[in-house]
Coordinates of C-alpha atoms and ligand atoms in Angstrom, one line a residue:
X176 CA 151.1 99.8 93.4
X177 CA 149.9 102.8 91.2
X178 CA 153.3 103.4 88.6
X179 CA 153.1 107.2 87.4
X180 CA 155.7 108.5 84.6
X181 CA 156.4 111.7 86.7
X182 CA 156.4 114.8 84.4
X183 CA 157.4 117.8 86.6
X184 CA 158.5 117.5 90.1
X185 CA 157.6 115.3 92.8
X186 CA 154.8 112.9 94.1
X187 CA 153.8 113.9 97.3
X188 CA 155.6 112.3 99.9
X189 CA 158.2 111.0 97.7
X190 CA 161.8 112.6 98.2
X191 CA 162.6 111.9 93.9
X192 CA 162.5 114.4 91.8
X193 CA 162.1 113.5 88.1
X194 CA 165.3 114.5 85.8
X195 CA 164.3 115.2 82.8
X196 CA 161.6 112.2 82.5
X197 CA 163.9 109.3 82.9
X198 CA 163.2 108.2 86.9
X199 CA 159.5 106.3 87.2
X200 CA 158.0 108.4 90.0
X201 CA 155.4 106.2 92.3
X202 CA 152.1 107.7 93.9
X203 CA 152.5 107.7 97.7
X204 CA 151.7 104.3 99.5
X205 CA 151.6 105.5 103.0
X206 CA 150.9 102.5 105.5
X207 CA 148.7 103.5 108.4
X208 CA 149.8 103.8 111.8
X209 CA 146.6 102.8 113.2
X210 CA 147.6 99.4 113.5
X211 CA 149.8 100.6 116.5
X212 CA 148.9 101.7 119.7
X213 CA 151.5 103.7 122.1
X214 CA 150.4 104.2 125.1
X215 CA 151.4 108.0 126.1
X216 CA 153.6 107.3 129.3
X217 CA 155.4 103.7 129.7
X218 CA 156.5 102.7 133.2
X219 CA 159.3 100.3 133.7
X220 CA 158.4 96.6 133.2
X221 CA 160.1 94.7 136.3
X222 CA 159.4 91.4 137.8
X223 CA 156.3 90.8 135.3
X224 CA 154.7 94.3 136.6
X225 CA 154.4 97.6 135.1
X226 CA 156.2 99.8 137.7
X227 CA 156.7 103.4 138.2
X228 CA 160.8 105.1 138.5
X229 CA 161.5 105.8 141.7
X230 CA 162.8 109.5 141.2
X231 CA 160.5 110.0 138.8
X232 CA 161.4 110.9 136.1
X233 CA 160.2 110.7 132.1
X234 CA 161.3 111.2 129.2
X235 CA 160.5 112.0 125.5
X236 CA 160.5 109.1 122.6
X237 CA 160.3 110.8 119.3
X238 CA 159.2 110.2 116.1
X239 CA 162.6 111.5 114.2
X240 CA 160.3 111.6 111.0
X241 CA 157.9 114.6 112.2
X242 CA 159.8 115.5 115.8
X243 CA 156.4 114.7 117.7
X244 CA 156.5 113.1 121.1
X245 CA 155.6 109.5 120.6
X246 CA 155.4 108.8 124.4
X247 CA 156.9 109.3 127.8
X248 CA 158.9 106.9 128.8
X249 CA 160.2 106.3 132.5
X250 CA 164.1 106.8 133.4
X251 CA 165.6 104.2 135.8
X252 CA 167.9 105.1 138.2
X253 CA 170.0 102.2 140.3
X254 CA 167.5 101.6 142.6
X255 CA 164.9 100.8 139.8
X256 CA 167.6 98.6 137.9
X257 CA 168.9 96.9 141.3
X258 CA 164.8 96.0 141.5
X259 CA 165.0 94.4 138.1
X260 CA 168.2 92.6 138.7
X261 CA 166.5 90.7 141.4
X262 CA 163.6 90.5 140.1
X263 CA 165.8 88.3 137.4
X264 CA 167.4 86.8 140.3
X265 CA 164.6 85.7 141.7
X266 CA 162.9 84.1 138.9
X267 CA 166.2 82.5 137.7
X268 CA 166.5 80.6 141.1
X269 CA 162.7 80.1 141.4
X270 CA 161.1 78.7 137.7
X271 CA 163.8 79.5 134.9
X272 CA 166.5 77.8 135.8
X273 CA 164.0 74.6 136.7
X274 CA 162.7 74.1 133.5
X275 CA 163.5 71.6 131.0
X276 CA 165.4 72.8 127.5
X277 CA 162.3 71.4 126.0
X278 CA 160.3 73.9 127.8
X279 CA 162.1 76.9 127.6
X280 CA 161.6 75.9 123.8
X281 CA 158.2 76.0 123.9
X282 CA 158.2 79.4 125.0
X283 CA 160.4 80.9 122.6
X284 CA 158.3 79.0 119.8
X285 CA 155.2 80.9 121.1
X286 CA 157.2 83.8 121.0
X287 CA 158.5 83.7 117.6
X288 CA 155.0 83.0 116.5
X289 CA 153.4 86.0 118.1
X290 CA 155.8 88.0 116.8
X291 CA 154.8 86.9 113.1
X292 CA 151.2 87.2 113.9
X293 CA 151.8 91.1 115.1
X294 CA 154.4 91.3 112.5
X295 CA 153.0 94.6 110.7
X296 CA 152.4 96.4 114.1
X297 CA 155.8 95.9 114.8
X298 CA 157.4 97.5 112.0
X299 CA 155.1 100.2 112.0
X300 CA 156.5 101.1 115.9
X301 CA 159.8 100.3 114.6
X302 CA 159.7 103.0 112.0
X303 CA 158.0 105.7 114.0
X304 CA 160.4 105.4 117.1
X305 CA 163.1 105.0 114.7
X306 CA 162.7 106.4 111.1
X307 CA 164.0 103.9 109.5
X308 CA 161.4 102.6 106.4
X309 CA 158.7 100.6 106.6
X310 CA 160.2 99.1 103.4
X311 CA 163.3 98.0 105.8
X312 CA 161.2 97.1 109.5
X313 CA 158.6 95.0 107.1
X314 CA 161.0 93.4 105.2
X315 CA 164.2 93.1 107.0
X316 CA 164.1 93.8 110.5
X317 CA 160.9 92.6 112.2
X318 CA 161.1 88.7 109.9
X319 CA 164.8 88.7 111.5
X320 CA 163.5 89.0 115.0
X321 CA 161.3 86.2 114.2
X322 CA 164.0 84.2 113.1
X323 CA 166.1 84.6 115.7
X324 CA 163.4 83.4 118.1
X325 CA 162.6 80.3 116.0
X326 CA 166.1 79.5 115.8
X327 CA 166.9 79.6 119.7
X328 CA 164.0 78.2 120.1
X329 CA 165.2 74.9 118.4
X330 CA 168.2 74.9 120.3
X331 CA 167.5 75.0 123.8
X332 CA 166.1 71.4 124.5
X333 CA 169.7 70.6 122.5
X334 CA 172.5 72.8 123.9
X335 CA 174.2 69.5 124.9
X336 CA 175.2 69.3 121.1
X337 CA 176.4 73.2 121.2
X338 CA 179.1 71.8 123.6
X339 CA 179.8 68.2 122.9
X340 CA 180.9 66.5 126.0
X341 CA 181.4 69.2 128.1
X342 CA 179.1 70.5 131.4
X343 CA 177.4 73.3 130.9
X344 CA 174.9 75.1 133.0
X345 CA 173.7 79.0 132.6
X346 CA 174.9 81.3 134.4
X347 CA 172.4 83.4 135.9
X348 CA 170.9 87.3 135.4
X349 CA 172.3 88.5 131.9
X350 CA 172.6 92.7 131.4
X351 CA 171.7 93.6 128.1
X352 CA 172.7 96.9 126.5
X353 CA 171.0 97.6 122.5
X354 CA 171.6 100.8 120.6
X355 CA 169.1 102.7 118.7
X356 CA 169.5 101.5 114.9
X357 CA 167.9 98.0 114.9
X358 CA 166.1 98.3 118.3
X359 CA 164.0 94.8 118.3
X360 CA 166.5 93.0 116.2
X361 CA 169.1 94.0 119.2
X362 CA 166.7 92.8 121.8
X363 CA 165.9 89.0 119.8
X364 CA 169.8 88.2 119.3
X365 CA 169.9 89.6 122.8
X366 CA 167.0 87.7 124.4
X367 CA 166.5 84.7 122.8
X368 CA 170.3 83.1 123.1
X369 CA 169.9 83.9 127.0
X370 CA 166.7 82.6 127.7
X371 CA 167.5 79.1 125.1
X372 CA 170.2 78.7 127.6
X373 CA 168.3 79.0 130.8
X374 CA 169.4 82.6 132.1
X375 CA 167.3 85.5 132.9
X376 CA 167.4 89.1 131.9
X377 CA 167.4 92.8 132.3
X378 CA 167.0 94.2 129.2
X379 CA 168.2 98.3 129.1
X380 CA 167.2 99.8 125.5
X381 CA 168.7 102.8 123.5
X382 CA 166.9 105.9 125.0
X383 CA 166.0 107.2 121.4
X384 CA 164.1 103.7 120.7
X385 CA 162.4 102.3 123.7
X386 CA 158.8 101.7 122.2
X387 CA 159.0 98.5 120.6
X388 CA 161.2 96.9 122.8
X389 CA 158.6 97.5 125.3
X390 CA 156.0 96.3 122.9
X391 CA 157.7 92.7 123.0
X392 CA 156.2 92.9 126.9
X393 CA 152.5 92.4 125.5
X394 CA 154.0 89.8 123.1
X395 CA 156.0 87.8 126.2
X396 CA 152.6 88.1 128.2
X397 CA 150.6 86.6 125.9
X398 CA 153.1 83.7 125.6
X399 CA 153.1 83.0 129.5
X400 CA 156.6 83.5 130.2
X401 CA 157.0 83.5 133.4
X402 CA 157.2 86.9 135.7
X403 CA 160.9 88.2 136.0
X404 CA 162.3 86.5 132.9
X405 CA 162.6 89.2 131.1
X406 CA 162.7 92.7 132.3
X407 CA 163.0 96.1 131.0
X408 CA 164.9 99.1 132.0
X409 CA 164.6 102.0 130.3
X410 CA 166.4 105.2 130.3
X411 CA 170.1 106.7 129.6
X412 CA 173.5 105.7 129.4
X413 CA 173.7 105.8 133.5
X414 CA 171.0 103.3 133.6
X415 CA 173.3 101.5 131.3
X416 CA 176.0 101.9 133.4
X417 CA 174.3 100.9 136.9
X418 CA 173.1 97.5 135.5
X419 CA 176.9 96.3 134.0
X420 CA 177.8 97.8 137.9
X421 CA 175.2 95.3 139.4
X422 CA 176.9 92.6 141.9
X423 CA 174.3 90.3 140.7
X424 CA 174.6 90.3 136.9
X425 CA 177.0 87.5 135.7
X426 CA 177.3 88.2 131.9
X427 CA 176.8 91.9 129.8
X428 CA 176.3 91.8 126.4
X429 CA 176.5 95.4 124.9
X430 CA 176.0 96.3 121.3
X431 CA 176.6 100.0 121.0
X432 CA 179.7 102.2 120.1
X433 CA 183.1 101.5 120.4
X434 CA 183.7 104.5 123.0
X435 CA 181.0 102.8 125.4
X436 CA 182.4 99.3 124.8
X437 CA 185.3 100.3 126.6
X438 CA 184.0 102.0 129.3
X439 CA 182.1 98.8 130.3
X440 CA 185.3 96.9 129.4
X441 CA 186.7 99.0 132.3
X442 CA 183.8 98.5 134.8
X443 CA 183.2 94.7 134.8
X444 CA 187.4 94.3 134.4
X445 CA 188.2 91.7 137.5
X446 CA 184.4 91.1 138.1
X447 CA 184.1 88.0 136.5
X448 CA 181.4 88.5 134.5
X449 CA 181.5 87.5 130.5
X450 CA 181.1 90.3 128.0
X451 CA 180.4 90.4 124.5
X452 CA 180.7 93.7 123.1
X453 CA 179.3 94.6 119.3
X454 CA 181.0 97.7 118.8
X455 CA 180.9 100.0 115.3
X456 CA 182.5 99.6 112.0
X457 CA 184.2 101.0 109.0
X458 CA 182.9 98.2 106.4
X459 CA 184.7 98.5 103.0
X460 CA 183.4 96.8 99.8
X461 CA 185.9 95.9 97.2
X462 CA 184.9 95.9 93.3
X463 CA 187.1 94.1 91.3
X464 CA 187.2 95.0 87.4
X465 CA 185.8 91.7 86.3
X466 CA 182.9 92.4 88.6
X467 CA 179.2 92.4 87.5
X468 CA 178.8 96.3 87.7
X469 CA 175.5 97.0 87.8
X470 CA 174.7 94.7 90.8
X471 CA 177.9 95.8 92.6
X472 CA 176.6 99.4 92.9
X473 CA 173.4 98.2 93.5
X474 CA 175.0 96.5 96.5
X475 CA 176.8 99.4 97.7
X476 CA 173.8 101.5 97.3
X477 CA 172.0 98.9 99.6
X478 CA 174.9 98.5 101.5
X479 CA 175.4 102.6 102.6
X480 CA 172.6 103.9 101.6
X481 CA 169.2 102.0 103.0
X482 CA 168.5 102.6 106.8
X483 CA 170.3 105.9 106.5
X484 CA 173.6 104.4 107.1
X485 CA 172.8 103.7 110.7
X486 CA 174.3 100.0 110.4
X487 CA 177.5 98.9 111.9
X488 CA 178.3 96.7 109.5
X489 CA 177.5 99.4 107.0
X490 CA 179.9 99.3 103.4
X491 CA 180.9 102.9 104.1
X492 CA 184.2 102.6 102.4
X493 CA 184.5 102.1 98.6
X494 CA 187.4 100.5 97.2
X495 CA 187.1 100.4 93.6
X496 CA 189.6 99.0 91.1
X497 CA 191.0 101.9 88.8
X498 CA 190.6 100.3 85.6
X499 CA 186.5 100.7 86.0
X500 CA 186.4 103.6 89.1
X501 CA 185.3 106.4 86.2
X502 CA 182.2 103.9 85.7
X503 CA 181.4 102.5 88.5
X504 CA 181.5 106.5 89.5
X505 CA 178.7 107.7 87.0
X506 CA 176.7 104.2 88.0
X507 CA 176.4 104.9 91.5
X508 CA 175.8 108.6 91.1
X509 CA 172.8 108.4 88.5
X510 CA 171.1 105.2 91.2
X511 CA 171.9 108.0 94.0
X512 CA 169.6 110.5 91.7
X513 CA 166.8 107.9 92.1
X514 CA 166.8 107.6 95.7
X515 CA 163.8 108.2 97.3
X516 CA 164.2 110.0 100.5
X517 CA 161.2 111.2 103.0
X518 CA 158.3 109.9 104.5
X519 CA 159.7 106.9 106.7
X520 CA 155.9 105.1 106.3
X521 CA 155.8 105.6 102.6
X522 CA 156.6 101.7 101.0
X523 CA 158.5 103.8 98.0
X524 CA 160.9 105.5 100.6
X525 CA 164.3 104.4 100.5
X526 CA 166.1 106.3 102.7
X527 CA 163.9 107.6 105.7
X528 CA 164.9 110.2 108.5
X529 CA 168.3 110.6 110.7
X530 CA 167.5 108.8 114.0
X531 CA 168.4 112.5 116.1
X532 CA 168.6 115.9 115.7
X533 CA 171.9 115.0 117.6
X534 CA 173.1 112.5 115.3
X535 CA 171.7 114.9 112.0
X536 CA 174.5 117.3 112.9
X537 CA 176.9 114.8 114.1
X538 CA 176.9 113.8 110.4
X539 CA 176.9 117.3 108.8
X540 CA 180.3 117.9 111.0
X541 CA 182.0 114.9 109.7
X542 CA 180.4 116.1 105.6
X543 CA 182.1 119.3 106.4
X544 CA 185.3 117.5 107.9
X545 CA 185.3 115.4 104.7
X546 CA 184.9 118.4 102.2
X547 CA 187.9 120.7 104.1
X548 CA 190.2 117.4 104.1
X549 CA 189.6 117.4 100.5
X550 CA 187.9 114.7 98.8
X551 CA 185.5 115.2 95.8
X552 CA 182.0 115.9 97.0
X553 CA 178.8 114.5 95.8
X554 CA 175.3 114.8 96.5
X555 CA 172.4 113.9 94.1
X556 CA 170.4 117.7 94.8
X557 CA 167.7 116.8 92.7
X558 CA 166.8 115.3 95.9
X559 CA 164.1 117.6 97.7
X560 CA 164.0 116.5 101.5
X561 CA 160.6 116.9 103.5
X562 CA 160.2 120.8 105.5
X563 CA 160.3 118.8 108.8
X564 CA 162.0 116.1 110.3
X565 CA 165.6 114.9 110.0
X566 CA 166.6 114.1 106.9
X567 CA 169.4 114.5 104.7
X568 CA 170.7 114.0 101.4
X569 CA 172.9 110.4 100.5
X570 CA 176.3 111.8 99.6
X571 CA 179.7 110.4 98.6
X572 CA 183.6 111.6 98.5
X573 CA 185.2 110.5 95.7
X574 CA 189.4 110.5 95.8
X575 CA 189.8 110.1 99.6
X576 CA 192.9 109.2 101.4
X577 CA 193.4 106.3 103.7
X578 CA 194.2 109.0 106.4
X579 CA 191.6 110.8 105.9
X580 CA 188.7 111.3 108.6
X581 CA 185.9 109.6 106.3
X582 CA 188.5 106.5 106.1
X583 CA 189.0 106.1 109.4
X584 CA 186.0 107.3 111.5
X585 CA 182.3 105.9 112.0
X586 CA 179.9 108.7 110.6
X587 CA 177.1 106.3 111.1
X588 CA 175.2 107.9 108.2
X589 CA 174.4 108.0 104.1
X590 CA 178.1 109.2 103.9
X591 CA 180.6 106.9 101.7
X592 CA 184.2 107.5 101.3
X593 CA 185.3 106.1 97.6
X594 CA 189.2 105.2 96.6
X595 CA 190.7 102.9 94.3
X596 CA 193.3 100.4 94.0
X597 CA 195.1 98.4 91.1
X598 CA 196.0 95.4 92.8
X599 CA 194.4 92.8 94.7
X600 CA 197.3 93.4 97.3
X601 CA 196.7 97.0 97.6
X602 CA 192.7 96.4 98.1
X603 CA 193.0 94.2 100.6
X604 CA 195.9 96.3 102.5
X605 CA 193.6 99.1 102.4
X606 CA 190.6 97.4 103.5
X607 CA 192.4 96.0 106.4
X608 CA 193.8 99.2 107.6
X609 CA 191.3 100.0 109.7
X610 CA 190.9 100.0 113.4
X611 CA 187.6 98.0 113.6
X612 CA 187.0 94.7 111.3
X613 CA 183.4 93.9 111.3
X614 CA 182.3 92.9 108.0
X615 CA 183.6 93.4 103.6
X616 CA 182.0 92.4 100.8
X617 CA 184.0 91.6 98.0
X618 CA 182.6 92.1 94.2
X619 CA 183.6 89.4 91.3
X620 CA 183.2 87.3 89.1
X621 CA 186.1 85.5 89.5
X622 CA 185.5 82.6 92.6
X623 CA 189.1 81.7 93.2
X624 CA 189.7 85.6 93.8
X625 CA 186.8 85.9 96.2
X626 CA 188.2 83.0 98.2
X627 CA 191.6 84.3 98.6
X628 CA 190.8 87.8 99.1
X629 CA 188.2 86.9 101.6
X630 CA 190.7 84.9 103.6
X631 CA 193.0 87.8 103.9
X632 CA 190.3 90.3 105.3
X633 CA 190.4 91.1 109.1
X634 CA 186.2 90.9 109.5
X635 CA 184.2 89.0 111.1
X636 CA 181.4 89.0 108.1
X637 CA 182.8 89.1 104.4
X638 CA 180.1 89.7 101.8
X639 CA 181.1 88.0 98.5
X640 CA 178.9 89.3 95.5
X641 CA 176.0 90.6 98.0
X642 CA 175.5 92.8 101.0
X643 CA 173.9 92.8 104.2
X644 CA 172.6 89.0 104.2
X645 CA 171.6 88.1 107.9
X646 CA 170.2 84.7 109.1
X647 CA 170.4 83.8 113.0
X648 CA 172.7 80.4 112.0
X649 CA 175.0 82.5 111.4
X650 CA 177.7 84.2 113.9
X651 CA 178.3 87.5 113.6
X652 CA 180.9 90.0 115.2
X653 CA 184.1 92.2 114.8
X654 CA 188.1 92.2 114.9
X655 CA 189.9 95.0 116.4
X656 CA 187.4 98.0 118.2
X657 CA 184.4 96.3 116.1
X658 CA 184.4 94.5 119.6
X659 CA 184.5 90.4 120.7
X660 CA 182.3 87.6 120.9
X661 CA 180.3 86.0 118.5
X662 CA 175.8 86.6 118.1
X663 CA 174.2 84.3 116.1
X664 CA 174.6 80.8 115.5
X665 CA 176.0 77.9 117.8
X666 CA 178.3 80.3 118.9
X667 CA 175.9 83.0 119.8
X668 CA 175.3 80.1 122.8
X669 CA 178.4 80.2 124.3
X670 CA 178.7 83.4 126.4
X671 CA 175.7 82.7 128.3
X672 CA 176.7 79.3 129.1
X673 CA 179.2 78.3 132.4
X674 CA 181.1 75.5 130.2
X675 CA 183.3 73.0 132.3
X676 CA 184.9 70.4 129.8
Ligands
NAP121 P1 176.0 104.1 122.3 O1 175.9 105.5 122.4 O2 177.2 103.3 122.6 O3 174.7 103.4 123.1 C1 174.5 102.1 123.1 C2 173.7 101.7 124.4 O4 174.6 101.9 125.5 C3 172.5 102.6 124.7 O5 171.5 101.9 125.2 C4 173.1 103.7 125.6 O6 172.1 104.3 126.4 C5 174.0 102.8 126.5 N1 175.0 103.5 127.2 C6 175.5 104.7 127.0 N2 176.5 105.0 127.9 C7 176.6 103.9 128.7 C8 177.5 103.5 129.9 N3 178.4 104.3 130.3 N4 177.3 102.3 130.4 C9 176.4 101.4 129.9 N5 175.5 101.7 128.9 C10 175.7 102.9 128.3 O7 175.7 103.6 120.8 P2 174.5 104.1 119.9 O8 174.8 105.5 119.4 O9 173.1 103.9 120.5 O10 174.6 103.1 118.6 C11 175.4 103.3 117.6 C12 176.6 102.5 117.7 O11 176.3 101.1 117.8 C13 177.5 102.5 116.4 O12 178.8 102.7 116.8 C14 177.3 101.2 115.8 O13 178.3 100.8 115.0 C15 177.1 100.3 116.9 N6 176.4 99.1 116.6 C16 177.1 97.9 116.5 C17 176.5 96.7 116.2 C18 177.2 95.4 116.1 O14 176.6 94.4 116.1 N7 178.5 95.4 116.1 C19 175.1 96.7 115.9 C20 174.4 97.9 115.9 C21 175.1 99.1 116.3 P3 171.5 105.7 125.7 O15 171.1 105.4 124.3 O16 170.3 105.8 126.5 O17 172.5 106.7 125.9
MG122 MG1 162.3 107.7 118.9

């Protein structure tokens, strides 16, 4: 990578501005998007065929980055989705459900390989639909969704060990519901868990964030999965709603937020279908005084900052102990002045664009919201954003209250609320009061402290000394509105199993 000392102003491409000399400045490192090819109109992909909405209708997948139409993509209405749920019924009764463990296996393995082997395609979809970083799809997302295939994979000639001595037996269609910030990781701890376990499924993606997920058809081709295995439904939240309506479906797994969690609470309430629901967050990190400083704000930075803030288990509140909150303060702002914000495809970008012009000012409400409630405002305006596109400035509030509306509400952006505590009693009373629980990190030296604060958080993920670590062994999901049900590990098997002890 070509290293420039940046003089004056800014490397095209790059959102950093130099202050006075001191941030390293890096040429542009654009990666192409010719690897990719989007076809301009995408049907829906039902019972292995490419078919077209029966009303008819399409509509636009942008690239939040530039605003250009990426594709058209088809809307399914309940017929179209009533056509894919039987199209999963049908190949459930007639080859899934008749297959060995060991070959169900061998599928995801081909899977999982194919998806390493078209690895750099996929990110670069990712980003454009998305806008998230190549830095992040390359790095983070698209080797996860690998992972998560390799690691079903391995467990569905073994599922009897998932439930020692027990009967088990899959349970049939699956619904599955993904939002638009990790689109293909969503699908992989989606698909591959149902399909290990021998059921079929309808797969309905976030209407901002269709592409790649329809990508994965050309992957699940090549591997010979059988027709109506998976399918994919794409359009709005009614298309959402008509598959967790469907008679047929015996198990919805939704990740999304907590307002459309409990809608489809409601619907399949006295259906008997299972549901796992992956709802938002409020993540807090605590930083004890005896922490390692530097690489707690690195990890808050990491933790708020990268992917725009559009994680669930974002750390988007800061609890920092009062003794070192002045520091750890002036730490985190000078990193926030080195930010590089802009061109999603640029490998130097850290923070890319806002996933909607929707979302954009959803965010810029709640930074006004934040700034009338009170709390000390701070945004590194050195920090030039790119003419088009949605992006926006990282930013923090200092001195918040526990009531106010950055404490308590999802922004689901680069927005972090920042308060102290002196006690380890205090932190973790404030950390808990919260209606969600999905994950904390906790930032010490001290080991005994980590353990005993960890065991007194309500979250179903607790950090200790890092941020945002995934790996598909392990389970992941909330407390309170962050939802219920475990991805992710052994237990990631269980609601897509029938289990009679
Ligand atoms: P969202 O608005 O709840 O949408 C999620 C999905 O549900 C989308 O596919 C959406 O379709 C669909 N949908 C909307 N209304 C529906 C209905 N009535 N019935 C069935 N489906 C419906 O969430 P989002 O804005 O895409 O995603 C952001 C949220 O997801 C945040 O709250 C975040 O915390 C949460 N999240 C949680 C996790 C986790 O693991 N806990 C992971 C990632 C994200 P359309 O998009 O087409 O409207
Ligand atoms: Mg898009």
């Amino acid at each position: 990578m070509t290293k420039t000392i940046a003089k004056t102003g800014l490397a095209a491409g790059n959102g950093a501005k130099a202050v006075a000399g001191l941030v390293v400045d890096y040429a542009p490192s654009i990666e192409s998007d010719k690897i990719v090819t989007i076809p301009p109109r995408h049907q829906l992909y039902i019972g292995g065929q490419w078919l077209k909405p029966v009303e008819g209708r399409y509509f636009d997948s942008i690239n939040p980055a530039t605003l250009q139409v990426l594709s058209k993509v088809a809307e399914a209405t309940a017929p179209d989705v009533d056509a894919a749920v039987r199209a999963a019924k049908r190949a459930y009764d007639r080859t899934w459900s008749k297959l060995s463990g060991r070959e169900r296996g061998r599928y995801l393995f081909r899977i999982a390989r194919l998806i390493q082997e078209r690895a750099r395609e996929l990110a670069v979809l990712e980003t454009l639909d998305n806008g998230k970083p190549i830095r992040e799809t390359r790095d983070v997302d698209i080797p996860l969704v690998a992972a998560h295939f390799f690691y079903y994979a391995g467990w569905a000639d073994k599922l009897g060990y998932a439930v020692p001595g027990a009967k088990f037996a899959p349970l049939g269609v699956a619904g599955q519901i993904i939002p638009w910030n990790f689109p293909l990781l969503m699908a992989a701890w989606k698909i591959a868990p149902a399909l290990a376990c021998g059921n079929t499924v309808v797969l309905k993606p976030a209407e901002q964030t269709p592409l790649a997920a329809l990508k994965l058809v050309e992957i699940f081709e090549a591997a010979g999965l059988p027709e109506g295995v998976v399918n994919i439904v794409t359009g709005a939240g009614a298309t959402g709603a008509a598959l967790t309506a469907h008679p047929l479906v015996r198990k919805i797994a939704f990740t999304g937020s907590t307002d459309v969690g409990k809608i489809i609470a409601r619907s399949v309430a006295g259906s008997g279908k299972k549901l796992t629901l992956e709802l938002g967050g409020k993540s807090a990190h605590l930083i004890f005084a005896d922490a390692a400083l530097d690489q707690a704000v690195e990890g808050v930075v990491s933790g708020i900052f990268f992917n725009q803030g559009h994680v669930c288990c974002a750390g988007s509140r800061l609890l920092v102990e009062e003794s070192v909150a002045a520091r750890v303060l002036d730490k985190l702002k000078a990193r926030m002045r080195k930010l590089r914000v802009g061109n999603p495809l640029d490998k130097n970008t850290d923070i890319g664009a806002i996933n909607s012009s929707a979302e954009l000012d959803k965010i810029r409400r709640l930074i006004e919201t934040g700034k009338r409630e009170g709390g000390r405002y701070f945004e590194p305006e050195n920090i030039t954003l790119p003419n088009t596109g949605n992006f926006l400035r990282p930013c923090l509030f200092s001195d918040v209250a526990q009531a106010d509306t950055l404490c308590r509400v999802e922004v689901f952006g680069p927005v972090l609320a920042v308060s102290t505590f002196r006690t380890p009693a205090e932190a973790i009373a404030k950390a808990n009061d919260t209606p969600y629980g999905l994950a904390a990190g906790i930032w010490s030296e001290k080991g005994s402290k980590v353990h005993a604060v960890a065991a007194q958080l309500k979250a179903g993920v607790v950090w200790a000394n890092t941020y945002h670590k995934f790996d598909p062994a392990s389970p992941f999901g909330g407390y309170g509105e962050s939802g219920y049900g475990r991805e992710g590990g052994r237990h990631g098997l269980l609601p897509y199993l029938e289990v009679q002890p």
